[in-house]
């Protein structure tokens, strides 16, 4: 490979593979042969040399035109995008004309460069003029043979084309890069002022949506009243074409007012194509739609069933379905569906996509509290949600073959979206009751879809079910622990009693109790029963999170985690049972801790003079609360009678004189101070 002075890369013929050398030699040989035949035919057919030269030159132009045309088209197609920016902002030009003028600029650049090249390689001015005449003749012949639709605008022909080619030689600098559009100097081009443009925009943006012809007529009426186009006694309004072409450049933006935000976003906003996530639980989608099945309710057969579905976008797996009577997409329904989906798979999603329906605010608040990011669908772009695609696929691939299929969504109007009348009548007869459908639809829909073989995704073969895809893919989020997962179960606020905590569901009671199998568990359970006040109303309430009734529950006191409590079992009455021993050990530990605490309190009371002085102070209260007395010495006679001793002297010796102490109390109503004698209780070592 070598480079000449004009920085053009030359490829040596001998350096090419043999098959390419052969093709090039054949092309050159055919071109030489065609020229030789032309010369021989011209020499044999004409006696005058002038006639022969003219015919020979014309034949050479015809032969060369095919090669030059190919080179021109290749150069123009490659370079014309550089010149479109000069014409994009011109509201009087359409798309095809913008491309046409850009191609004309590329052609003019090509011709101008060839003129400059001739000037550099020519050895004399005479030779340069001869080369230029040859260039113009060959280019004119090639351009006239090019198809008219290639430039998309009307090209000059004949003498006008030749004159235009010669003019390109004289152009310099930026002038060569811009070809003025036809009629750019027309008087109507600058007829519209800013005020008149605003009037046109206001008329077009009116929701009444009048035609462009009516806009032009109203513009002329307003112009006459305001004497806009009256100059020197001559009335020269803009043409209809000027108004029409101006509207073409601004109507895309005005359609948001003329047709509404939804129409504008669906037709005017550029689309973005995105691929599905590569990991499961990266993005979930939730949406509700009418189940395309007839059901019977209150004696009528309608499309009553409405389902809310949650899908995983990476695997297409249907995670949960909630069936409601009629359209019901309130926040509590959506949140319940999300909770069930999380319980079903054991994961939380990183993102959740949903539209701005009636439950959007409630769902967003719930997601923010559980570290789930929300991706709201913009107004008018609901069909951009993948969940809409999956709902449509389910209807087309599964629901359509149901015996009670009611056709596509109630608002669908496309061909084939509704079955025939005969089929509809049969489907209504096969409709099941809504109560039965609501119980079975959830399982039926999930089983059918999650085990359906998906043939292709994103134009590529798939051949797997959503369940298989789910099992193969890695998760974007970590698997939830049992305690975290229970947060999405059913919540109960109940009192803690000596039995444990009892919750009920559908008439069945479930009692949960702290685990007591090990010494550490019993110690933790003892602290729970010691520190939480029992029989104290709200103070004894705990929060119980039940994932599934019958399985262990997660228990909290306020925000303190108390542990995972299993169901409380009935214990065998036979002594020596290991489970019974565990409960007995717990009871002994609680009693031991209580006695120890009371003993320490009594010692502190007796040793502290301040506390001891409190005994003699008057106290008030409507209800006297006192500990039970030690009655062992009050029943000495009963004890003696039950024993084998019957001696009266012994009974007399066993009698013990009771000792009393006086205390003062204030009457709660009258305020009268009374002295009361109460027996002194024997003190026993604990």
XYZ file of C-alpha atoms in Angstrom:
686
model
C 0.000 0.000 0.000
C 1.253 3.527 -0.891
C -0.101 7.021 -0.422
C 0.002 9.786 -3.011
C 0.407 13.520 -2.392
C -3.356 13.980 -1.978
C -3.450 11.533 0.955
C -5.375 8.913 -0.987
C -4.556 5.302 -0.173
C -3.471 3.262 -3.186
C -3.545 -0.520 -3.155
C -1.030 -2.306 -5.372
C -2.710 -4.809 -7.643
C -0.063 -7.455 -7.012
C -0.676 -7.289 -3.229
C -4.287 -8.471 -3.549
C -5.353 -12.136 -3.492
C -5.390 -13.818 -6.878
C -9.191 -13.993 -7.141
C -9.507 -10.214 -6.586
C -6.723 -9.529 -9.113
C -8.604 -11.619 -11.659
C -11.887 -9.723 -11.115
C -10.204 -6.307 -11.393
C -8.359 -7.314 -14.573
C -11.640 -8.546 -16.074
C -13.326 -5.193 -15.258
C -10.457 -3.200 -16.825
C -10.386 -5.502 -19.842
C -14.154 -5.150 -20.333
C -13.888 -1.345 -20.094
C -11.034 -1.252 -22.634
C -12.866 -3.629 -24.921
C -16.017 -1.470 -24.795
C -13.998 1.640 -25.660
C -12.186 -0.172 -28.509
C -15.465 -1.405 -29.950
C -16.854 2.102 -29.760
C -13.809 3.477 -31.621
C -14.012 0.804 -34.334
C -17.736 1.330 -34.868
C -17.297 5.092 -35.025
C -14.361 4.790 -37.464
C -16.276 2.464 -39.742
C -19.584 4.352 -39.744
C -18.566 7.989 -40.232
C -16.510 9.646 -42.955
C -16.362 13.075 -41.277
C -13.956 13.201 -38.334
C -16.076 15.766 -36.474
C -19.115 13.533 -36.506
C -17.012 10.560 -35.466
C -15.464 12.491 -32.570
C -18.886 13.637 -31.309
C -20.362 10.162 -31.435
C -17.275 8.627 -29.833
C -17.296 11.155 -26.989
C -21.026 10.585 -26.388
C -20.465 6.832 -26.240
C -17.620 7.302 -23.792
C -19.869 9.475 -21.575
C -22.523 6.757 -21.607
C -19.995 4.075 -20.682
C -18.461 6.171 -17.896
C -21.814 7.236 -16.443
C -22.491 3.893 -14.749
C -19.179 3.903 -12.864
C -19.435 7.569 -11.899
C -23.030 7.118 -10.697
C -22.018 4.340 -8.318
C -19.202 6.436 -6.858
C -21.462 9.479 -6.467
C -24.227 7.569 -4.718
C -21.766 5.933 -2.328
C -20.160 9.281 -1.417
C -23.479 11.123 -0.982
C -25.097 8.441 1.202
C -22.028 8.381 3.442
C -21.673 12.164 3.857
C -25.130 13.767 3.584
C -26.024 13.421 7.346
C -23.392 16.096 8.075
C -25.489 18.713 6.296
C -28.979 17.990 7.684
C -28.432 20.361 10.619
C -28.575 23.341 8.240
C -32.212 22.559 7.358
C -33.793 20.925 10.446
C -34.935 24.248 11.945
C -36.484 25.420 8.686
C -40.228 24.997 9.342
C -41.068 25.233 5.646
C -39.216 22.022 4.766
C -40.523 18.503 5.208
C -38.430 15.508 6.155
C -37.823 14.335 2.572
C -36.847 17.804 1.413
C -34.397 18.203 4.301
C -32.678 14.971 3.205
C -32.763 16.082 -0.425
C -31.023 19.413 0.237
C -28.470 17.671 2.473
C -27.656 15.250 -0.365
C -27.317 18.200 -2.744
C -24.799 19.770 -0.333
C -22.806 16.533 -0.295
C -22.833 16.496 -4.115
C -21.653 20.103 -4.304
C -18.823 19.322 -1.875
C -17.788 16.374 -4.058
C -17.791 18.483 -7.249
C -15.961 21.386 -5.611
C -13.251 19.015 -4.342
C -12.792 17.583 -7.848
C -12.341 21.072 -9.333
C -9.651 21.820 -6.748
C -7.935 18.515 -7.500
C -7.867 19.263 -11.233
C -6.301 22.652 -10.543
C -3.522 20.937 -8.579
C -2.656 18.144 -11.047
C -3.030 20.087 -14.323
C 0.322 21.065 -15.914
C -1.118 24.121 -17.637
C -4.167 26.310 -17.634
C -5.233 24.911 -20.968
C -5.015 21.358 -19.658
C -6.984 22.348 -16.521
C -9.836 23.783 -18.622
C -9.914 20.610 -20.709
C -10.107 18.447 -17.571
C -12.885 20.633 -16.139
C -14.942 20.358 -19.331
C -14.534 16.587 -19.208
C -15.531 16.531 -15.505
C -18.656 18.605 -16.084
C -19.721 16.502 -19.064
C -19.258 13.208 -17.198
C -20.989 14.473 -14.029
C -23.934 15.914 -15.959
C -24.421 12.609 -17.780
C -24.172 10.614 -14.515
C -26.528 12.906 -12.515
C -29.191 12.838 -15.211
C -29.112 9.027 -15.159
C -29.572 8.887 -11.368
C -33.182 8.147 -10.219
C -35.166 11.268 -9.336
C -36.280 9.859 -5.955
C -32.647 9.611 -4.850
C -32.444 13.355 -4.136
C -36.116 13.747 -3.053
C -36.113 17.245 -4.637
C -36.207 18.459 -8.201
C -32.669 18.637 -9.648
C -31.662 21.023 -12.444
C -31.174 19.398 -15.852
C -29.601 20.262 -19.171
C -27.884 23.615 -19.439
C -28.998 24.698 -15.947
C -27.213 21.675 -14.480
C -24.007 22.461 -16.381
C -24.136 26.116 -15.305
C -24.699 25.022 -11.692
C -21.677 22.686 -11.825
C -19.460 25.499 -13.119
C -20.733 27.791 -10.346
C -19.533 25.307 -7.744
C -15.961 25.950 -8.872
C -16.182 29.584 -7.780
C -17.699 28.966 -4.330
C -15.472 29.176 -1.268
C -15.697 28.494 2.518
C -19.073 27.987 4.206
C -20.989 28.887 1.089
C -20.233 25.472 -0.353
C -21.847 23.714 2.635
C -25.294 25.287 2.325
C -27.668 25.196 -0.623
C -30.517 27.642 -0.169
C -33.924 25.981 -0.335
C -36.127 26.816 -3.248
C -38.316 29.887 -2.703
C -36.271 30.857 0.341
C -36.472 34.476 -0.847
C -40.238 34.319 -1.289
C -42.064 37.313 0.200
C -44.394 34.999 2.141
C -41.466 33.433 3.948
C -41.216 36.214 6.520
C -44.909 37.101 6.602
C -45.624 35.546 10.007
C -44.640 37.642 12.996
C -44.278 36.296 16.525
C -47.743 37.550 17.421
C -49.292 35.857 14.391
C -47.486 32.623 15.212
C -48.934 32.678 18.720
C -52.421 33.131 17.255
C -51.893 30.109 14.999
C -50.625 28.039 17.925
C -53.572 29.036 20.119
C -56.080 28.105 17.412
C -54.405 24.738 16.817
C -54.091 23.945 20.538
C -57.791 24.543 21.165
C -59.385 21.233 22.310
C -62.190 21.846 19.801
C -59.554 20.681 17.256
C -60.521 22.743 14.224
C -58.926 21.938 10.875
C -55.915 23.778 9.445
C -58.162 25.272 6.751
C -60.374 26.788 9.469
C -57.275 28.023 11.312
C -56.116 29.782 8.148
C -59.549 31.340 7.603
C -59.740 32.611 11.208
C -56.178 33.956 10.928
C -57.166 36.019 7.892
C -60.212 37.392 9.733
C -58.081 38.428 12.707
C -55.458 39.876 10.359
C -57.999 42.063 8.577
C -59.227 43.497 11.878
C -55.693 44.249 13.005
C -54.473 45.424 9.513
C -51.493 43.072 9.719
C -50.657 42.648 6.021
C -51.775 45.998 4.634
C -48.841 47.955 3.243
C -48.964 50.840 0.765
C -52.628 50.084 0.154
C -51.863 46.509 -0.875
C -53.227 43.568 1.119
C -50.799 40.627 0.887
C -51.606 37.923 3.500
C -49.508 34.755 3.829
C -50.501 31.776 1.768
C -52.198 28.690 3.125
C -49.006 26.714 2.415
C -46.988 29.032 4.678
C -49.383 28.491 7.596
C -49.570 24.772 6.893
C -45.786 24.306 6.852
C -45.374 26.379 10.028
C -47.876 24.192 11.859
C -46.004 21.075 10.778
C -42.973 22.291 12.726
C -44.830 23.027 15.989
C -47.808 20.681 16.082
C -45.946 17.888 17.914
C -45.563 20.067 20.987
C -49.073 21.510 20.713
C -50.714 18.089 20.672
C -50.290 17.871 24.428
C -52.954 20.601 24.667
C -54.991 19.543 21.627
C -55.261 15.817 22.421
C -54.178 15.528 26.059
C -51.165 14.306 27.996
C -51.842 10.598 27.453
C -52.075 10.897 23.660
C -48.949 13.063 23.544
C -46.863 10.591 25.518
C -48.068 7.599 23.523
C -47.442 9.177 20.115
C -44.905 11.991 20.463
C -42.472 10.967 23.206
C -39.514 8.822 22.018
C -39.640 5.204 23.109
C -36.969 3.371 25.090
C -36.383 -0.343 24.672
C -34.994 -2.097 27.733
C -34.134 -5.714 28.335
C -35.482 -7.862 31.152
C -33.513 -8.097 34.420
C -30.959 -10.887 34.571
C -31.598 -11.632 38.277
C -34.840 -12.556 39.963
C -36.327 -10.201 42.547
C -34.669 -7.218 40.877
C -38.009 -5.792 39.697
C -41.540 -6.932 40.431
C -44.666 -5.610 38.799
C -48.169 -5.395 40.270
C -51.363 -4.568 38.443
C -55.046 -5.385 38.417
C -57.234 -6.341 35.491
C -60.571 -7.984 34.803
C -60.324 -11.765 34.685
C -61.534 -12.773 31.243
C -64.033 -15.292 32.561
C -67.774 -15.199 33.133
C -68.906 -15.800 36.736
C -72.345 -15.867 38.355
C -73.220 -13.415 41.130
C -76.660 -12.464 42.487
C -78.352 -14.345 39.670
C -76.458 -12.485 36.921
C -73.609 -13.656 34.709
C -70.989 -10.987 34.170
C -67.257 -10.470 34.022
C -67.283 -9.778 37.761
C -63.962 -11.311 38.779
C -61.085 -8.834 39.043
C -57.595 -10.135 39.777
C -54.521 -8.341 41.129
C -51.299 -10.069 40.060
C -47.653 -9.805 41.111
C -44.997 -10.946 38.632
C -41.224 -11.239 38.756
C -39.858 -9.645 35.584
C -36.682 -11.740 35.298
C -38.380 -15.157 35.434
C -41.975 -14.226 34.462
C -43.084 -16.119 37.578
C -46.533 -15.262 38.910
C -45.981 -14.796 42.648
C -49.502 -14.096 43.898
C -53.054 -13.433 42.765
C -55.828 -11.688 44.689
C -59.416 -12.076 43.430
C -61.919 -9.293 44.150
C -65.508 -8.580 43.190
C -65.273 -5.895 40.521
C -62.412 -3.476 40.000
C -60.780 -3.073 43.393
C -57.213 -1.769 43.423
C -57.222 -0.052 46.805
C -54.005 0.092 48.786
C -54.990 -2.657 51.239
C -55.652 -5.111 48.388
C -52.329 -4.355 46.698
C -50.410 -4.551 49.987
C -52.054 -7.859 50.867
C -51.067 -9.203 47.474
C -47.470 -8.042 47.978
C -47.284 -9.613 51.423
C -48.509 -12.937 50.078
C -45.966 -12.759 47.241
C -43.123 -12.168 49.703
C -44.338 -15.050 51.879
C -44.648 -17.266 48.801
C -41.071 -16.839 47.597
C -39.210 -15.748 50.746
C -37.663 -12.642 49.143
C -38.311 -8.915 48.899
C -37.934 -7.142 45.544
C -35.400 -4.395 45.020
C -37.885 -2.394 42.902
C -41.658 -2.500 42.474
C -43.328 -1.110 39.360
C -46.960 0.010 39.494
C -49.163 2.665 37.957
C -50.568 5.701 39.716
C -53.921 4.159 40.554
C -56.122 4.723 43.608
C -53.812 2.702 45.863
C -50.518 4.224 44.736
C -49.888 6.507 47.726
C -50.673 3.815 50.290
C -48.486 1.238 48.531
C -45.622 3.723 48.224
C -45.728 4.515 51.947
C -45.728 0.804 52.758
C -42.817 0.139 50.369
C -40.797 3.040 51.803
C -41.243 1.573 55.292
C -39.990 -1.844 54.077
C -36.997 -0.631 51.983
C -38.617 -1.364 48.604
C -38.080 1.243 45.888
C -41.089 2.194 43.784
C -40.990 2.684 40.000
C -44.204 4.524 39.073
C -45.414 4.257 35.501
C -45.875 7.624 33.819
C -49.333 8.789 32.884
C -50.391 7.355 29.558
C -47.657 4.723 29.443
C -49.361 1.945 31.403
C -48.723 -0.476 28.562
C -44.988 0.051 29.069
C -45.171 -2.088 32.218
C -43.938 -5.630 31.740
C -46.781 -6.800 33.943
C -49.218 -5.659 31.234
C -47.348 -7.810 28.720
C -47.512 -10.823 31.022
C -51.223 -10.330 31.663
C -51.793 -10.203 27.908
C -49.732 -13.341 27.346
C -51.675 -15.210 30.023
C -54.963 -14.236 28.418
C -53.816 -15.214 24.924
C -52.059 -18.454 25.834
C -54.147 -19.809 28.748
C -57.387 -17.955 29.523
C -58.561 -18.039 25.914
C -59.017 -21.807 26.100
C -61.190 -21.717 29.226
C -64.750 -22.886 28.789
C -66.133 -19.684 30.355
C -63.783 -17.304 28.483
C -65.484 -13.938 28.028
C -63.163 -12.512 25.409
C -60.371 -10.029 25.976
C -60.624 -7.160 28.406
C -64.030 -5.491 28.504
C -62.724 -2.423 26.669
C -60.851 -4.313 23.914
C -62.093 -3.555 20.400
C -59.429 -5.200 18.192
C -60.244 -7.927 15.689
C -60.357 -11.338 17.333
C -60.500 -9.899 20.838
C -64.123 -10.954 21.297
C -65.571 -14.428 20.558
C -68.716 -15.016 18.579
C -72.226 -14.795 20.008
C -72.684 -18.565 19.926
C -69.529 -19.104 21.955
C -70.508 -16.389 24.426
C -73.861 -18.017 25.133
C -72.153 -21.338 25.831
C -69.554 -19.625 28.032
C -72.284 -17.971 30.114
C -73.956 -21.327 30.687
C -70.650 -22.752 31.919
C -70.054 -19.825 34.302
C -69.410 -20.815 37.912
C -70.445 -18.988 41.031
C -68.224 -16.109 42.083
C -67.682 -17.567 45.574
C -66.332 -20.789 44.044
C -64.303 -18.925 41.426
C -62.709 -16.625 43.990
C -61.574 -19.637 46.034
C -60.137 -21.573 43.089
C -58.947 -18.898 40.679
C -55.829 -18.036 42.670
C -54.485 -21.591 42.586
C -55.649 -22.243 39.030
C -54.122 -19.104 37.543
C -50.784 -19.522 39.320
C -50.464 -23.219 38.492
C -51.375 -22.791 34.839
C -49.065 -19.858 34.190
C -46.040 -20.924 36.259
C -45.956 -24.314 34.507
C -46.554 -22.997 30.990
C -43.590 -23.393 28.595
C -42.499 -19.999 27.253
C -41.356 -20.507 23.679
C -39.350 -17.270 23.258
C -38.302 -14.137 25.135
C -37.001 -10.951 23.528
C -36.967 -12.708 20.170
C -34.759 -15.542 21.453
C -35.775 -19.187 22.054
C -36.591 -19.982 25.682
C -38.418 -23.313 26.034
C -38.704 -23.104 29.841
C -41.464 -22.515 32.361
C -41.423 -19.530 34.761
C -40.803 -21.947 37.633
C -37.708 -23.357 35.908
C -36.405 -19.879 35.171
C -36.989 -18.880 38.800
C -35.010 -21.869 40.087
C -32.088 -21.167 37.726
C -31.668 -17.430 38.286
C -29.717 -15.841 41.107
C -31.519 -13.408 43.382
C -30.811 -9.676 43.476
C -31.829 -9.524 47.164
C -30.948 -11.770 50.126
C -33.341 -14.430 51.352
C -35.373 -13.284 54.342
C -35.021 -14.972 57.724
C -38.067 -16.530 59.380
C -38.403 -13.594 61.773
C -38.182 -11.046 58.916
C -40.579 -13.073 56.799
C -43.124 -13.174 59.633
C -43.360 -9.363 59.387
C -45.463 -9.906 56.243
C -47.819 -12.349 57.971
C -50.911 -11.667 60.086
C -50.509 -9.339 63.074
C -52.298 -9.913 66.405
C -52.182 -7.755 69.546
C -53.112 -9.975 72.522
C -52.454 -10.177 76.278
C -49.741 -12.351 77.705
C -51.119 -14.710 80.368
C -49.752 -17.628 82.308
C -50.968 -19.827 79.455
C -48.917 -17.872 76.897
C -50.504 -15.897 74.055
C -53.660 -17.057 72.306
C -54.791 -15.924 68.830
C -57.774 -17.074 66.810
C -58.426 -17.432 63.085
C -61.646 -18.664 61.508
C -62.941 -19.904 64.853
C -59.792 -21.861 65.725
C -57.592 -20.819 68.644
C -53.807 -21.140 68.579
C -51.775 -20.791 71.805
C -48.074 -19.968 71.587
C -45.575 -20.367 74.431
C -41.852 -19.592 74.738
C -39.545 -22.544 74.069
C -38.348 -24.247 77.291
C -36.236 -27.163 76.038
C -32.872 -25.827 77.228
C -31.728 -24.049 80.374
C -30.994 -20.872 78.373
C -34.499 -20.894 76.872
C -36.087 -21.400 80.291
C -34.067 -18.521 81.729
C -35.223 -16.236 78.887
C -38.841 -17.374 79.316
C -38.656 -16.705 83.080
C -37.496 -13.134 82.460
C -40.408 -12.584 80.049
C -42.986 -13.679 82.618
C -41.267 -11.679 85.371
C -40.849 -8.388 83.505
C -44.118 -8.139 81.533
C -46.958 -7.217 83.929
C -49.653 -9.871 83.749
C -53.366 -9.089 84.107
C -52.654 -5.401 83.479
C -54.670 -4.652 80.372
C -52.657 -2.814 77.714
C -49.410 -3.206 79.644
C -49.547 -6.967 79.192
C -50.239 -6.784 75.443
C -47.688 -8.239 73.010
C -47.532 -8.248 69.213
C -47.731 -11.667 67.576
C -46.692 -12.064 63.892
C -48.113 -15.279 62.425
C -46.701 -16.402 59.100
C -48.898 -19.506 58.850
C -51.302 -20.628 61.548
C -49.967 -23.766 63.167
C -46.338 -22.811 62.560
C -44.164 -20.881 65.065
C -45.007 -17.206 65.588
C -42.706 -14.223 66.148
C -43.544 -12.281 69.351
C -42.633 -8.675 70.211
C -43.216 -6.513 73.269
C -43.441 -3.025 71.807
C -40.312 -3.102 69.597
C -38.410 -5.685 71.678
C -37.972 -9.073 70.069
C -39.109 -11.809 72.490
C -38.322 -14.737 70.237
C -39.950 -17.290 67.978
C -42.594 -19.134 69.971
C -43.928 -22.545 68.949
C -47.435 -23.815 69.508
C -48.049 -24.875 73.111
C -48.527 -28.612 73.364
C -50.589 -30.620 75.825
C -48.340 -32.472 78.264
C -48.821 -36.056 79.393
C -50.131 -36.568 82.957
C -47.648 -39.360 83.569
C -44.748 -38.302 85.828
C -41.270 -38.383 84.374
C -42.229 -36.960 80.943
C -39.375 -34.829 79.622
C -41.662 -32.057 78.390
C -43.434 -31.939 81.740
C -40.087 -31.636 83.493
C -39.168 -28.664 81.307
C -42.320 -26.805 82.329
C -41.827 -27.742 86.012
C -38.283 -26.419 85.902
C -39.591 -23.158 84.454
C -42.168 -22.859 87.240
C -39.549 -23.510 89.917
C -37.190 -20.947 88.420
C -39.896 -18.269 88.371
C -40.909 -19.050 91.983
C -37.290 -19.116 93.120
C -36.579 -15.713 91.539
C -39.716 -14.220 93.152
C -38.896 -15.541 96.640
C -35.333 -14.320 96.325
C -36.462 -10.865 95.374
C -38.980 -10.692 98.272
C -36.363 -11.903 100.766
C -33.929 -9.222 99.665
C -36.677 -6.643 99.955
C -37.534 -7.691 103.559
C -33.914 -7.538 104.612
C -33.617 -4.083 103.112
C -36.822 -3.007 104.849
C -35.652 -4.125 108.308
C -32.131 -2.765 107.992
C -33.115 0.635 106.656
C -34.596 2.963 109.374
C -36.267 5.199 106.837
C -38.133 2.352 105.228
C -38.938 0.849 108.597
C -40.506 4.137 109.765
C -43.025 3.946 106.941
C -44.892 1.215 108.833
C -46.173 3.681 111.455
C -47.368 6.318 108.982
C -51.084 6.743 108.281
C -52.098 5.465 104.812
C -55.209 6.068 102.703
C -56.818 3.943 100.098
C -60.238 2.700 99.090
C -59.172 -0.921 99.014
C -56.857 -2.664 101.392
C -54.388 -4.965 99.668
C -52.460 -7.167 102.133
C -50.458 -10.361 101.789
C -51.973 -13.609 102.929
C -51.228 -14.442 106.618
C -49.342 -17.502 107.719
C -52.199 -19.620 109.104
C -50.137 -22.585 110.201
C -50.322 -21.596 113.871
C -54.040 -20.803 113.711
C -54.895 -24.447 113.131
C -52.892 -26.097 115.897
C -55.937 -27.932 117.237
C -56.748 -29.315 113.825
C -53.184 -30.410 113.392
C -53.149 -32.116 116.776
C -56.420 -33.927 116.169
C -55.154 -35.327 112.917
C -52.016 -36.578 114.631
C -51.760 -39.563 116.934
C -51.296 -37.360 120.054
C -54.511 -37.115 122.139
C -53.075 -35.819 125.422
C -54.873 -32.629 126.523
C -51.689 -31.369 128.190
C -49.858 -31.719 124.906
C -52.568 -29.791 123.130
C -52.305 -27.068 125.732
C -48.556 -26.897 125.230
C -49.036 -26.572 121.449
C -51.256 -23.547 121.833
C -49.414 -20.339 121.158
C -50.643 -16.986 122.215
C -51.110 -14.711 119.223
C -49.422 -11.323 119.290
C -51.004 -8.195 117.886
C -49.824 -4.768 116.803
C -51.821 -1.572 116.404
C -51.787 0.522 113.229
C -53.521 3.769 112.381
C -55.560 4.126 109.174
C -57.383 7.109 107.728
C -60.971 6.552 106.617
C -61.102 7.314 102.825
C -64.431 9.173 103.065
C -64.650 10.800 106.518
C -60.926 11.249 107.150
C -61.326 9.771 110.657
C -58.239 8.140 112.118
C -58.834 4.629 113.377
C -56.589 2.210 115.238
C -56.689 -1.405 114.068
C -55.165 -4.439 115.809
C -53.746 -6.954 113.348
C -51.909 -10.213 114.198
C -48.174 -10.216 113.763
C -47.146 -12.704 111.061
C -44.450 -15.234 111.815
C -41.301 -14.745 109.853
C -39.966 -17.771 108.083
C -36.681 -18.099 106.349
C -37.065 -18.223 102.649
